[in-house]
Each structure stands twice: as C-alpha cells, then as structure tokens.
Coordinates of C-alpha atoms in Angstrom, one line a residue:
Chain A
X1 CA 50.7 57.8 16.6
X2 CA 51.7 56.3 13.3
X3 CA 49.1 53.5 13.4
X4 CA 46.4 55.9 14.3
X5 CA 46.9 58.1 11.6
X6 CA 46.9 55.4 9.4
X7 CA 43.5 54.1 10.7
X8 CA 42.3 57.4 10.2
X9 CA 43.1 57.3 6.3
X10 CA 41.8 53.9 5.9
X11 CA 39.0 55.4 8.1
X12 CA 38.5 58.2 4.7
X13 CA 39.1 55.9 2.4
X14 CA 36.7 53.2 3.6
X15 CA 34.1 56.4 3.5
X16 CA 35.5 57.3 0.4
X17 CA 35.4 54.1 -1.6
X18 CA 32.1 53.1 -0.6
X19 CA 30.6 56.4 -1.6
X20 CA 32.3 55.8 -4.9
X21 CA 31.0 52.2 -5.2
X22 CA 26.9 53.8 -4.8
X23 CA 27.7 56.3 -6.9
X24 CA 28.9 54.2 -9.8
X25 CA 25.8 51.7 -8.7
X26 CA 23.2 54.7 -8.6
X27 CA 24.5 55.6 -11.9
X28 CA 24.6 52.1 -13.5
X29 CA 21.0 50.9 -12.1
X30 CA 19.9 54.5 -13.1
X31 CA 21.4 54.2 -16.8
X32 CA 20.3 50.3 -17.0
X33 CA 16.6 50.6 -15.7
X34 CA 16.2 53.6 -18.2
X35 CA 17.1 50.9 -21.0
X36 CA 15.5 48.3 -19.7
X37 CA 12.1 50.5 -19.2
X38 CA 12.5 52.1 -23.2
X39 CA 13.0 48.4 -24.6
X40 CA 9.9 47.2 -23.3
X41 CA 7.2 50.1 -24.0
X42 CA 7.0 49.0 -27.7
X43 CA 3.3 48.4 -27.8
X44 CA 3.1 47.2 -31.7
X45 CA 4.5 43.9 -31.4
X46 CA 2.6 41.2 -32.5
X47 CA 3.0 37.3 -30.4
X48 CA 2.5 34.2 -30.6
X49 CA -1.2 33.2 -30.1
X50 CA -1.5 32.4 -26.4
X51 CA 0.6 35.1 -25.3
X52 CA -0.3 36.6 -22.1
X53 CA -0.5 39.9 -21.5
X54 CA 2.4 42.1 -22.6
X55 CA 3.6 43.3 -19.6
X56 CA 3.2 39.7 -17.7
X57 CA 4.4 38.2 -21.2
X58 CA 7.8 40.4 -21.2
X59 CA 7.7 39.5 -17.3
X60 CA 7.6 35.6 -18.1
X61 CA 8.9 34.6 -21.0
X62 CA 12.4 33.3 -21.0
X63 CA 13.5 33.9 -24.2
X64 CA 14.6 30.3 -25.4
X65 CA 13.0 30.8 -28.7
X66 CA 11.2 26.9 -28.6
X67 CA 8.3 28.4 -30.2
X68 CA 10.0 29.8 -32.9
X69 CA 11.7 26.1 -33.7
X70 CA 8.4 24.9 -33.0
X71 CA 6.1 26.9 -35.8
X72 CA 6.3 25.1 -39.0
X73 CA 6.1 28.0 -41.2
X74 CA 9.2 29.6 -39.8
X75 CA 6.0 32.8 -38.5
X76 CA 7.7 33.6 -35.4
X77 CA 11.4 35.3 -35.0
X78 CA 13.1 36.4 -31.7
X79 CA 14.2 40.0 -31.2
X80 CA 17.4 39.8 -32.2
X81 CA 19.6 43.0 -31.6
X82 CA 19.1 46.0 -33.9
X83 CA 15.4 44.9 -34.3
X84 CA 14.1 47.7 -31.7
X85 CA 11.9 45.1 -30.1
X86 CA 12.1 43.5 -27.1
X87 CA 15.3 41.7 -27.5
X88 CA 15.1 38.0 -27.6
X89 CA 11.2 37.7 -27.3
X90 CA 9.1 36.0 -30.3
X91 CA 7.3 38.2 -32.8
X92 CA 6.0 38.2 -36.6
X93 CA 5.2 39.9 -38.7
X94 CA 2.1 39.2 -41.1
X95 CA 3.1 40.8 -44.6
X96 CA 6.2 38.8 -44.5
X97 CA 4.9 35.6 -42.9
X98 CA 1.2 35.4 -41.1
X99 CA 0.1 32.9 -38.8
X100 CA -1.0 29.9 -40.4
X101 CA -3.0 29.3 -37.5
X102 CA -2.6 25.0 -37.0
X103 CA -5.3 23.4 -35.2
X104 CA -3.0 21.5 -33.1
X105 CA -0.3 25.1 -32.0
X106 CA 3.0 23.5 -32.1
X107 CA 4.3 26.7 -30.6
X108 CA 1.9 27.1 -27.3
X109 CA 2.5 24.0 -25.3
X110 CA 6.5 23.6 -26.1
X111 CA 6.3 27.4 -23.9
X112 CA 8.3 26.3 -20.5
X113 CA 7.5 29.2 -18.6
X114 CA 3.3 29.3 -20.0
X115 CA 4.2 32.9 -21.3
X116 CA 2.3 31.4 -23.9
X117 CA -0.5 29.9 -22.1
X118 CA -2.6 27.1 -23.4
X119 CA -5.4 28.0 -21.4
X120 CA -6.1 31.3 -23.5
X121 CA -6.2 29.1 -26.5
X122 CA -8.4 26.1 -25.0
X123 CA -12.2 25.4 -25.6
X124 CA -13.9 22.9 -24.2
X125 CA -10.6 21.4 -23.2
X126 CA -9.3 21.1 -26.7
X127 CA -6.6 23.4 -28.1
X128 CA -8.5 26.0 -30.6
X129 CA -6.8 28.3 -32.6
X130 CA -9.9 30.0 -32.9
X131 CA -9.5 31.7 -29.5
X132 CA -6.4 33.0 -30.0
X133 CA -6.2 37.1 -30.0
X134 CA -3.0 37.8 -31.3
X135 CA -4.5 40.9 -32.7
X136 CA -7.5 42.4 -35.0
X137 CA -7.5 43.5 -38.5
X138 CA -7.9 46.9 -39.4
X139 CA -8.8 48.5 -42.6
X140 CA -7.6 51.9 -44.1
X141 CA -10.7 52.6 -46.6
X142 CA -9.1 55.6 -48.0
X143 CA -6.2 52.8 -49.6
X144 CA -8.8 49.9 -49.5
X145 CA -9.5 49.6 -53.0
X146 CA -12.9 47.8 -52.8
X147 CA -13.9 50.9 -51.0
X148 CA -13.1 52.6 -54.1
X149 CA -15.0 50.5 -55.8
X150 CA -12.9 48.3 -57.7
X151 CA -13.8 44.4 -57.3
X152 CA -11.4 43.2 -55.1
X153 CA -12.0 40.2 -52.2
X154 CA -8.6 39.3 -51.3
X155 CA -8.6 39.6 -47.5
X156 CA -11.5 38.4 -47.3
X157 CA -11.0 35.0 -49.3
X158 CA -7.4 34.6 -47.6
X159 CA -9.4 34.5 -44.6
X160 CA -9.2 31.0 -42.8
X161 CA -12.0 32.6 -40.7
X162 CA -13.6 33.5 -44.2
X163 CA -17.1 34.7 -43.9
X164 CA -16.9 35.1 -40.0
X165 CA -14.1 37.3 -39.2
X166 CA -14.3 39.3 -42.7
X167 CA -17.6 39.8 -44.4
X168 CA -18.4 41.8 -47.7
X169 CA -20.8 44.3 -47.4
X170 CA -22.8 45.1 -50.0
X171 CA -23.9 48.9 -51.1
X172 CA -24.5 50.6 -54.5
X173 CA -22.1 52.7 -56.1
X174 CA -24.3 56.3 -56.2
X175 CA -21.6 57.8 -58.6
X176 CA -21.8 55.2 -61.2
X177 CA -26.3 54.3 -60.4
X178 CA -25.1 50.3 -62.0
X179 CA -22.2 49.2 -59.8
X180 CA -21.4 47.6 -56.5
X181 CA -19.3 48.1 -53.9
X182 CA -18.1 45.2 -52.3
X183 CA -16.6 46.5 -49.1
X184 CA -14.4 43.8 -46.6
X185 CA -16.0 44.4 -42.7
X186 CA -13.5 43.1 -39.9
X187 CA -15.4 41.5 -37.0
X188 CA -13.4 42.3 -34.3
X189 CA -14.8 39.8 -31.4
X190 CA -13.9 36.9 -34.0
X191 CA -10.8 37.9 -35.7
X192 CA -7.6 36.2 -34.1
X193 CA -4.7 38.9 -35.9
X194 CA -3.1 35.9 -37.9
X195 CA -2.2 38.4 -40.6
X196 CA -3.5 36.4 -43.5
X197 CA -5.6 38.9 -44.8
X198 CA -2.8 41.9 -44.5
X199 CA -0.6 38.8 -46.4
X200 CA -3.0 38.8 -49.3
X201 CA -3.6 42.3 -49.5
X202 CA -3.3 43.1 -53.3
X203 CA -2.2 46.9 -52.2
X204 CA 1.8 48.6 -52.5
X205 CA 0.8 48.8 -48.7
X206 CA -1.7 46.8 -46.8
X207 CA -4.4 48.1 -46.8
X208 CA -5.4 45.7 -44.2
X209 CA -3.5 45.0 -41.6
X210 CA -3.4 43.6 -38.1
X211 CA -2.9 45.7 -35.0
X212 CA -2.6 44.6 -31.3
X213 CA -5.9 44.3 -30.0
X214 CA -5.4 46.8 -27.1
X215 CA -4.0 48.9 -29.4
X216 CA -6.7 48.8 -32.3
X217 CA -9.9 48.6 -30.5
X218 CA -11.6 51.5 -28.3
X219 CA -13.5 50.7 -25.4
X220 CA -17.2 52.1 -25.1
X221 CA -17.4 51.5 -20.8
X222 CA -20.3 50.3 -19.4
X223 CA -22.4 53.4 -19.4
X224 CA -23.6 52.7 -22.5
X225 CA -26.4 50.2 -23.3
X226 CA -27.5 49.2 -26.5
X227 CA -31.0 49.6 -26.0
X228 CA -32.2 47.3 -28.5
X229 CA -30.1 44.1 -27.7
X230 CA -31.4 42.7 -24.2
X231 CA -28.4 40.4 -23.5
X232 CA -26.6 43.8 -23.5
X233 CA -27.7 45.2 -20.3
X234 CA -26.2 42.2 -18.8
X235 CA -22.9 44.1 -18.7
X236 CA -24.1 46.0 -16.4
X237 CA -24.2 43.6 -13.7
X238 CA -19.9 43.4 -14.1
X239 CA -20.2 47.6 -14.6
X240 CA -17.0 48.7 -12.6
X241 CA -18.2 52.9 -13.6
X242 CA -18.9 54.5 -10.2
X243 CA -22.4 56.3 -10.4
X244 CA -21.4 60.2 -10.8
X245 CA -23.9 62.3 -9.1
X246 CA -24.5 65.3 -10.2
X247 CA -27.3 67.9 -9.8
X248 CA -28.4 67.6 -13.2
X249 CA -28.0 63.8 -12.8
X250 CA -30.2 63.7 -9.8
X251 CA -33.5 64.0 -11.9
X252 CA -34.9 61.0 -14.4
X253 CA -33.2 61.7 -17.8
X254 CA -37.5 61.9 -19.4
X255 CA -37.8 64.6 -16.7
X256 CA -34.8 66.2 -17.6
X257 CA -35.7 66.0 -21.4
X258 CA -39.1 67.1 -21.4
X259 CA -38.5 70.6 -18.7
X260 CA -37.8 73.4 -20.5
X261 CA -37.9 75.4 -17.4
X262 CA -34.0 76.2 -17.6
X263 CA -34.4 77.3 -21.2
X264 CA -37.8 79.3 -20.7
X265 CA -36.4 81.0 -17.5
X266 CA -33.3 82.7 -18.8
Chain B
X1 CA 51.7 15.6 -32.4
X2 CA 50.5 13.8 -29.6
X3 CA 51.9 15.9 -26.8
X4 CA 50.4 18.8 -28.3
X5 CA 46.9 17.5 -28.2
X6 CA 48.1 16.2 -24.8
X7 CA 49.3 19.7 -23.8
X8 CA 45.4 21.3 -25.1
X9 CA 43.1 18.1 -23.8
X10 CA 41.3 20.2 -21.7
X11 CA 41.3 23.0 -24.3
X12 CA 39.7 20.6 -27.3
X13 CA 37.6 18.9 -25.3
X14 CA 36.0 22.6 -23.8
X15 CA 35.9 23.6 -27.9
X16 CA 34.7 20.4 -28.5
X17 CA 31.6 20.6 -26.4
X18 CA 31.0 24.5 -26.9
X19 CA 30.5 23.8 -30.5
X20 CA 28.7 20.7 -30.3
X21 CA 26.3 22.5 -27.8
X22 CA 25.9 25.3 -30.2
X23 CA 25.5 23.1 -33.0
X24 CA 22.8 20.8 -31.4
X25 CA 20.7 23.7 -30.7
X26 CA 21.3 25.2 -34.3
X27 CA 20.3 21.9 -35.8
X28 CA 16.7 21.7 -33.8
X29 CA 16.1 25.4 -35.2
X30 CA 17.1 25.2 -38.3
X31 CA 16.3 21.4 -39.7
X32 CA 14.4 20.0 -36.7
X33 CA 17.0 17.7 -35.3
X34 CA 15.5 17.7 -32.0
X35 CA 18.2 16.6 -29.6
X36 CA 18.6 19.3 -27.8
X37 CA 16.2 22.4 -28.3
X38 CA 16.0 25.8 -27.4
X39 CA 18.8 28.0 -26.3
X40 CA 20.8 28.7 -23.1
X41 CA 18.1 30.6 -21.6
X42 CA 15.7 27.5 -21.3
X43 CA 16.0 24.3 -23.3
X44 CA 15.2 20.8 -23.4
X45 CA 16.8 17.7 -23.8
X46 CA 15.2 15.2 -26.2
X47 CA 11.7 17.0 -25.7
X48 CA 11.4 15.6 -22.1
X49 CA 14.4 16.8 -19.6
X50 CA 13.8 20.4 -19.5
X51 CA 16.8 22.3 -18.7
X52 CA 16.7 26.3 -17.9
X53 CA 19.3 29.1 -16.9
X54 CA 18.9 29.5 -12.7
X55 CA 20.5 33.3 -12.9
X56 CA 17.5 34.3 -15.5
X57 CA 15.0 32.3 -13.9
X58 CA 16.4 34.1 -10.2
X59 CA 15.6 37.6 -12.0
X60 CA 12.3 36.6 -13.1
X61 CA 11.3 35.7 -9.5
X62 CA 12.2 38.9 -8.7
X63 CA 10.2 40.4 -11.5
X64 CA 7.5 38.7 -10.3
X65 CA 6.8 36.1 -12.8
X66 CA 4.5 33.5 -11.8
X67 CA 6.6 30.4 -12.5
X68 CA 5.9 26.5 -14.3
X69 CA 7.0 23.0 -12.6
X70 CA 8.6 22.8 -16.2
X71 CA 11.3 25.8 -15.4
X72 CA 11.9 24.9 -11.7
X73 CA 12.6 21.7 -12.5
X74 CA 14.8 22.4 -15.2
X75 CA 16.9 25.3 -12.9
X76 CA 17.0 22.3 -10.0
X77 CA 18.7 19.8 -13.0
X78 CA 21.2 22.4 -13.7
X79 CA 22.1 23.9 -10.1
X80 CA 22.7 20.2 -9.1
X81 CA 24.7 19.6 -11.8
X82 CA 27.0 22.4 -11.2
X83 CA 26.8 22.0 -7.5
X84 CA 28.7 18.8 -7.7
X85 CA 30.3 18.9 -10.9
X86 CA 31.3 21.7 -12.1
X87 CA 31.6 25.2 -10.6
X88 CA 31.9 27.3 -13.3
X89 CA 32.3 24.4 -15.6
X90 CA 29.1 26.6 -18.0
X91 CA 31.7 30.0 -18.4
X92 CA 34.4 27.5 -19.2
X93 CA 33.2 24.3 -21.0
X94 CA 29.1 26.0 -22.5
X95 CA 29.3 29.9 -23.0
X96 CA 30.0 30.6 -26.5
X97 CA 31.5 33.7 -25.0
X98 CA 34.5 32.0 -23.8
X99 CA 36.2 31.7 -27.1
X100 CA 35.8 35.3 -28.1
X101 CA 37.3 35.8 -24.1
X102 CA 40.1 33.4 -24.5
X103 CA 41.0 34.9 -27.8
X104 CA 41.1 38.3 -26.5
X105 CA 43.3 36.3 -23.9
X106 CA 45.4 34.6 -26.1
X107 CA 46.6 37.5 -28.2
X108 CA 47.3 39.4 -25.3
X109 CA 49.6 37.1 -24.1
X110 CA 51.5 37.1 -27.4
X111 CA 52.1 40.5 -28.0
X112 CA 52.9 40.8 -24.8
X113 CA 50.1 43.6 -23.3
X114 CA 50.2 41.9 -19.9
X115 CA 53.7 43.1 -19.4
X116 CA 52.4 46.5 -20.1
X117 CA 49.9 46.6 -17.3
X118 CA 50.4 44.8 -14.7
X119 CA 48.0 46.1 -12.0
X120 CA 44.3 45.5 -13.6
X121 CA 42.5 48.6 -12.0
X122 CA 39.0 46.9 -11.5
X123 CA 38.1 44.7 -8.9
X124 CA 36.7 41.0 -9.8
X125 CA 33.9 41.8 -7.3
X126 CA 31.9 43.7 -9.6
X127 CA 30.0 40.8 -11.3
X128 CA 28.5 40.3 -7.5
X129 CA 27.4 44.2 -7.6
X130 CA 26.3 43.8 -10.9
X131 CA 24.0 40.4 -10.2
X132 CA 23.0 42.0 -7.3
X133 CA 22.3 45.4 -9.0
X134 CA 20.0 43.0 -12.0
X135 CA 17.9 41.4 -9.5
X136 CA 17.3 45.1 -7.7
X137 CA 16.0 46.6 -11.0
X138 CA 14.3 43.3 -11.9
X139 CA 12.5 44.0 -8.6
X140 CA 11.6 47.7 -8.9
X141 CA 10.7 47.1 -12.9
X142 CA 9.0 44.1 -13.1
X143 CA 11.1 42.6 -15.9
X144 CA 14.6 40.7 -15.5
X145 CA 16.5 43.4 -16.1
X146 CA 19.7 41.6 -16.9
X147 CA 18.0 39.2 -20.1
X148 CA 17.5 42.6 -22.3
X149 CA 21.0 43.5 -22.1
X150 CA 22.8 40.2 -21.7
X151 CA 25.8 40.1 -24.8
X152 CA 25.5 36.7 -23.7
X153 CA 22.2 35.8 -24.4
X154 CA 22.8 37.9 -27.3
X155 CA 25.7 36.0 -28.3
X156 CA 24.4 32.6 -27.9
X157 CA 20.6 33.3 -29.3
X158 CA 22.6 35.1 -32.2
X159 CA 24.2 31.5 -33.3
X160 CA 21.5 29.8 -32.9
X161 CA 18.7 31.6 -34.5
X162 CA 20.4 34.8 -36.2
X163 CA 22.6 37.2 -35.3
X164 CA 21.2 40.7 -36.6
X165 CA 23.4 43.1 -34.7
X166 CA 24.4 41.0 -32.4
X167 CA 28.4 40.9 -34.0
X168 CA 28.3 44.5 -32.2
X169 CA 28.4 42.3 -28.8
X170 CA 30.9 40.5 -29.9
X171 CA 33.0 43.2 -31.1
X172 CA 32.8 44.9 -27.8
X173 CA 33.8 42.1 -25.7
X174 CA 36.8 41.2 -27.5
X175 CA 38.1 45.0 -27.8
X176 CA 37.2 45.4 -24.0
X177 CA 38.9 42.0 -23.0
X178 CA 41.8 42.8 -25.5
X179 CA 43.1 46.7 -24.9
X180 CA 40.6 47.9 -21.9
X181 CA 41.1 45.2 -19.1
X182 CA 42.4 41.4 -19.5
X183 CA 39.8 39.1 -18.4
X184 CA 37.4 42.3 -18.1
X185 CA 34.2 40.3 -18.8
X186 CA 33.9 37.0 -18.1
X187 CA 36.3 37.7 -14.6
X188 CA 35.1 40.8 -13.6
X189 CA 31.3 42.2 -15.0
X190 CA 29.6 39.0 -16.2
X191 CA 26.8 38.0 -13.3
X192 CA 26.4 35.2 -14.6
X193 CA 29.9 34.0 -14.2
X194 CA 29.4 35.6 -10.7
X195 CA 26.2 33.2 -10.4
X196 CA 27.9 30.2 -11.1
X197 CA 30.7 31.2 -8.7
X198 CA 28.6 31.3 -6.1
X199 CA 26.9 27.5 -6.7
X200 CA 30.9 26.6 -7.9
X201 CA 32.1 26.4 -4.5
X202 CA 30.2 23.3 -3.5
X203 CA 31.6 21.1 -6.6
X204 CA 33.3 18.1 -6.1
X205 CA 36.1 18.1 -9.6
X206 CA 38.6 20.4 -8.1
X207 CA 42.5 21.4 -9.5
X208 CA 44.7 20.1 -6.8
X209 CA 48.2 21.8 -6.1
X210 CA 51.0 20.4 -5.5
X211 CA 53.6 22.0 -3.7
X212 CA 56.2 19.8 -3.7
X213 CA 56.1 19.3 -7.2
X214 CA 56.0 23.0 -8.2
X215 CA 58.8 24.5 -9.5
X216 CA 57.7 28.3 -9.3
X217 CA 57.6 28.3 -13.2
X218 CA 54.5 30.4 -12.8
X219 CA 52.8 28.8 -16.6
X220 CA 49.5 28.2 -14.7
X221 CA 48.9 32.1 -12.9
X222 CA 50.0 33.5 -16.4
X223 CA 47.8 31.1 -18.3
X224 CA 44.9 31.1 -15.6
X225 CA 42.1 33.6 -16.3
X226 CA 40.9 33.7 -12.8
X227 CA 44.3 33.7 -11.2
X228 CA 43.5 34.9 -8.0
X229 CA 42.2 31.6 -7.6
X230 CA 45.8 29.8 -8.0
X231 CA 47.1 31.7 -4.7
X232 CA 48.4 29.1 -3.2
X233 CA 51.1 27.9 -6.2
X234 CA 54.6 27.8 -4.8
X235 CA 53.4 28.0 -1.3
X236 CA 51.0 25.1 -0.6
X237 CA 49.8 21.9 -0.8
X238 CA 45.8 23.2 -1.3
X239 CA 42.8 22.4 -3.8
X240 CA 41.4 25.3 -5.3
X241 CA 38.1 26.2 -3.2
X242 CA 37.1 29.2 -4.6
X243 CA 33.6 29.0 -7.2
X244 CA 35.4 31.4 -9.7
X245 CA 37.4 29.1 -10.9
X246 CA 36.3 28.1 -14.2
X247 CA 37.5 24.2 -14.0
X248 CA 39.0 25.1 -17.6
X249 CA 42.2 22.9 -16.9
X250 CA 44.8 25.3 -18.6
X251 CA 46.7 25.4 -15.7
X252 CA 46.5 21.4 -15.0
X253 CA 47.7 21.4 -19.3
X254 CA 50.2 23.7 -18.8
X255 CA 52.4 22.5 -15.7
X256 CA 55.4 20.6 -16.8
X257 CA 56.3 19.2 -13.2
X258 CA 52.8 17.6 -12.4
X259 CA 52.3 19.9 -9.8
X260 CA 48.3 20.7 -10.9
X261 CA 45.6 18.2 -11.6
X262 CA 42.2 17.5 -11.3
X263 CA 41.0 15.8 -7.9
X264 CA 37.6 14.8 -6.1
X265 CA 37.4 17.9 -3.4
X266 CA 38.0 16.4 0.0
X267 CA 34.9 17.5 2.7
X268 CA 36.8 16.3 5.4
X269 CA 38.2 18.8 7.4
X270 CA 42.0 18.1 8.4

C-alpha cells in the first residue's frame, strides 16, 4: 500500500519536475533567442573588406579576432561588451581609423572560418583591394562645404581611389556670376567604404562618410532601362521582375500614349 | 617553503599556464609576437597549427555555417587532445574564468559560507540543458547562439584585446559563485564545461583513489569543485571516470595519506 502510494508521488513529481524543467527551458531559450536576435539586427556596422554577407558573416565568423592582430594600422576592433554591436565580431570605424586598404590584406587570408573570404577580394587570381565593398561614401551637401561653395578637396585628395571613386564636379556659382563650385561626386560602383575620405573630412561632422552598401544605395529593379546606354538592356536577360499584366498594360505603351480616347470619352 | 609549493604544484603550474596562455595571445595582439595568435575561440600556433573551440564550432554547424578545412582541422587537434589527455583539463588548466571561480571558491571556504548551506539547490545537469538549449536556438536562429552571450568568451577576448564592459562578466561570476551557489558556473551552467565533460570521459590522466590509504579526512571533497566526482573516497579503490572532473589535482595536493594521485586510466575491464 505504502510503496504504491509512494510510486504514485514520485509518479507527480516526475510529471511535476519535468514540466518545471520546460518551463524554465521555454523561458530561457525564449529570453536568450530574443537577445541573441536584437544583437545581431544592427545593420550599420562596417567589416573588414572581404566580409561576406552580414547575416552569413555573423553566421561564420568565429570571433578569434586574427584579423584585428593582423591589420597593421590597428583599423579593425572586436565588439567588445557595452559596444552595442555584435559582440566579439571585427568592425571600424573610419573617422577614428579608415581602412588603409594594403595591396597585400593582411587581415583576409589569416580569417580561419573564410567569413572573410578572399575570393570577394580576388582579381584575376591576385588579391585586390580594389574589389573590396566594405561600404560606399555618402555626402550630406547641406554640411558639405564645397557645396557651399567654399574651396575645399579634402575627400577627394585623401582618396587612394583619387579621381575614380571621388570626382570634382565643376559648376558656376550663379549667386556670386565669378566663382566655382567644386563639388566631390562619390562613384558608388568603385568606391570600396575604406573611410579615408570621411577621415579627412575638414567638417565638426563628416560630412562625408561611409555607409554599408546595402544600407546606402537604392536599387532601381530591372524594369528600368537606360535607353541610351545599349549594354544596359543586357540586364534584362538576368531580369527576375515577373511581367504584371494589366489591362492597361496589354496595349504598346506608343498606342497607349498617343489614344486619347479615354480622355475624349469622359 | 618547499612543501608549500609541493602542497600547490598542481595549483602553480594550472596559474602558470593560464597566464602564460593569456599572455601569449596578448603579446601577438598587441606587439606582434606571433607565437600563439588569436583567442580561445579560434587560434593558431606559430601561424601554421590552427587550433579552434569544438563547442563554438558545434553551434556554428547548427547555425548553418558553411565550414573551412582550416577550423575542422583545428577542432580535430583539440578534441584529440582532450580525448586522451585531459578531460576538462581546458576549465581547469586554460579558462581564464577559473581563477575568478576558484577565488569565489576560495573565500568561501574561509569564511566559512559552505557551512551555511549545505544542500546546493541546483542540479549540475543544467550545463547539459543549457548546451543543448545553445545548439537548439543556434538552429532555429541561424547564429551560434551561445558565442554572443558567452562571459567566457567575453572574459578571455576582454584580456586579450580589451575589456570594455566586459569587468561586468566578471563581476557577476564571482558574486554568483561567491553568495548565490558555490561552484554555480563553471559546475553547474557553463556548456562549455559541460562540452568538455562529455569528450573528458575518454582521457587517459585520471586521479586514482586509494582506499586503503584514505583516512576519511575528507580535504579532497571539501577542496574538490566537482565533488560528486570523488564518490567513491572512503569507500573504494576506483579512478575517477566521470568527464566533469576538471583534472585540477587539488585533491591529489591536498591528501596527506597518499591516498589520491594521478594514474594512466586502465581500459581493461576487471
């Protein structure tokens, strides 16, 4: 009698502690996946050139910081705690220290786990810093002071892409009838985000400075030729935009232009 | 003098090789001394034997990470090495964490908070839940889950390359492990311990009792941070088979009678 009842307690608290133990888990994986997914949506981190994607970068790099004791010019830093980034994954930051971009990218091959991949920074199998895309200079023209038209080239001569990645446009200063404006332009396709530029920048704040690329840059899709440029309709053959049939879609745009039936009509 | 350092051998040479470890991979960041670079996670020895943590490296596989020869070969260097000679010879004889633990430890012995609390109220199984638990969310996120909260990753990356807030980790572990539960992380949350617990049981350097020699003194269980291991002091003639020991030696240092010591695990069965 006495056994059975005792079976029948350990019976409960069997039941009991297990539902304790899933409870404490569901809580704990609940609590800790929460963390994990908050740590990881910062989107304003700049890496190391290389880097993979940000998702497959956080997903495969193992934090042992070799590419920071690799870069000469002490660029990169790991998350450390308190730094609301990713903790323990490289970073820099270009007003305090750029990229210096060497030819030879100490940090890239010392990467065991090819979360910084050589391959994204090869050329006709030679390393080139040149394809790297850690990121693309922007420019705020209302704090760009060339764009207010004092002379001012600093981004554009701490450029090491100088002349490619910035340019200076020239226009005339209407206010003034005799002066120049001598305004940077970022080419985004070249620029690799090394942050010299947003270094130099004579400004409090940069006025220049380097965003992630996915970030900084829109995206136009591939309904949207330019008309003049021939080698652009080539993106079309790669177009991944379904066709979207519509009634008014169903005529020839010139048709569609030159009826005025639906105007006249009404 | 010389039966003191006798009586801490284990103890010096564990601090010995912490610090040096700590220090080698401080030296390659800071001046380039490139003996031993990188960190815990992932290093390398002499920029060719490439070295890497098999617990992260298990969470990235669930992640989904796509991984290099480079890291496979290094987590094959490091599970071997523990396999055979170790256990949990890393918790004991690498982590940095270990001599915040062991002074959490060590105080509590002096003034005596053991006495107060006898019964510790968690159960040493958790680190199992809890490395199970990390490789479940490394699944479902995509990311190992357990890197971005690791104190010890925080810890160790902290000495090495700066700490930032990571004296916070610090601070916690040694209040938890002082007033909340004695041994609370390394023998009862860290995974990691729980990791190498799991490859410890295969390694060959065991502590060896011996019964006849034991005098019930009880040094070793009070010094011992994973005593359930010891279970068989005062009753039998036994090596220690389970992986949580942390092959630390205290209790080998600590017997007066020669009843402990270190012995090559016998595979035969009797």
């Amino acid at each position: 009698m006495n056994t059975k009842k005792d079976q029948k307690m350990n019976r409960r608290e069997f039941f009991l502690n297990g539902a304790r133990a899933l409870g404490l888990t569901a809580l704990g994986g609940l609590v800790w996946s929460a963390y994990v997914d908050e740590v990881t949506a910062s989107s304003l981190l700049l890496r190391p050139p290389g880097a993979l994607d940000e998702k497959e970068f956080l997903k495969s790099c193992i934090k042992c910081g070799m590419c920071v004791e690799a870069c000469p010019y002490d660029t990169l830093k790991l998350a450390k705690p308190g730094d609301n980034k990713p903790l323990g994954t490289p970073y820099f930051v270009p007003r305090d220290i750029p990229c210096y971009m060497c030819p030879d990218i100490p940090c890239v091959p010392v990467c065991p786990t090819d979360a910084l991949d050589e391959k994204k920074v090869t050329k006709n199998n030679k390393l080139d810093i040149k394809e790297a895309s850690m990121g693309v200079a922007v420019i705020d023209q209302s704090s760009c002071i060339a764009f207010w038209g004092i002379q001012c080239d600093a981004c554009y001569r701490a450029c090491p892409l100088l002349g490619e990645a910035i340019t200076i446009e020239y226009t005339k200063n209407e206010r003034t009838g005799k002066h120049a404006f001598l305004k940077p332009v970022v080419h985004t396709d070249v620029c690799t985000g090394c942050g010299l530029c947003e270094k130099a920048c004579v400004t409090k704040k940069a006025a220049i400075f380097v965003l992630p690329k996915e970030v900084a840059l829109g995206k136009a899709g591939d309904y949207y030729i330019k008309g003049w440029d021939k080698k652009d309709e080539q993106r079309l053959q790669k177009a991944t935009n379904k066709i979207n049939k519509t009634k008014i879609s169903e005529r020839k745009a010139v048709d569609s232009l030159n009826d005025l039936g639906g105007i006249l009509d009404e | 003098m010389n039966n003191l350092i006798f009586k801490h051998r284990f103890l010096i040479a564990r601090r010995i090789t912490q610090v040096t470890i700590m220090f080698l991979y401080f030296a390659a960041n800071a001046w380039g001394f490139n003996f031993l670079m990188g960190n815990l996670s992932s290093s390398k020895i002499l920029n060719t034997i490439p070295l890497s943590d098999p617990y992260a490296v298990l969470q990235m596989l669930a992640a989904g990470a796509v991984l290099s020869a480079d890291v496979l070969g290094g987590v094959f260097i490091i599970i071997l090495f523990y396999m055979f000679f170790g256990g949990r010879a890393f918790c004991s004889y690498v982590c940095p964490v270990n001599m915040i633990t062991d002074l959490s430890n060590y105080i509590r012995r002096k003034f005596g908070f053991n006495k107060i609390q006898k019964r510790q109220p968690a159960s040493r199984n958790i680190r199992y839940y809890v490395l199970a638990l990390s490789l479940i969310i490394s699944f479902i996120m995509g990311y190992a889950a357990f890197e971005f909260i690791s104190p010890v990753a925080m810890i160790q990356r902290g000495i090495i390359f700066g700490l930032g807030f990571g004296w916070a980790a610090i601070l916690i572990i040694f209040l938890f492990d002082l007033f909340v539960l004695k041994n609370g992380w390394c023998g009862h949350i860290c995974p990691i311990g729980g990791f190498y617990s799991l490859i410890g049981r295969f390694s060959f350097i065991r502590v060896h009792h011996n019964h006849e020699n034991c005098t019930a003194c009880m040094k070793c269980k009070e010094v011992c941070p994973e005593s359930q291991v010891l279970f068989m002091i005062t009753k039998d003639s036994l090596p220690v088979t389970s992986g949580e020991c942390t092959n630390c030696g205290r209790c080998v240092e600590v017997c007066d009678d020669e009843a402990l010591n270190f012995s090559i695990k016998n595979y035969k069965r009797k």
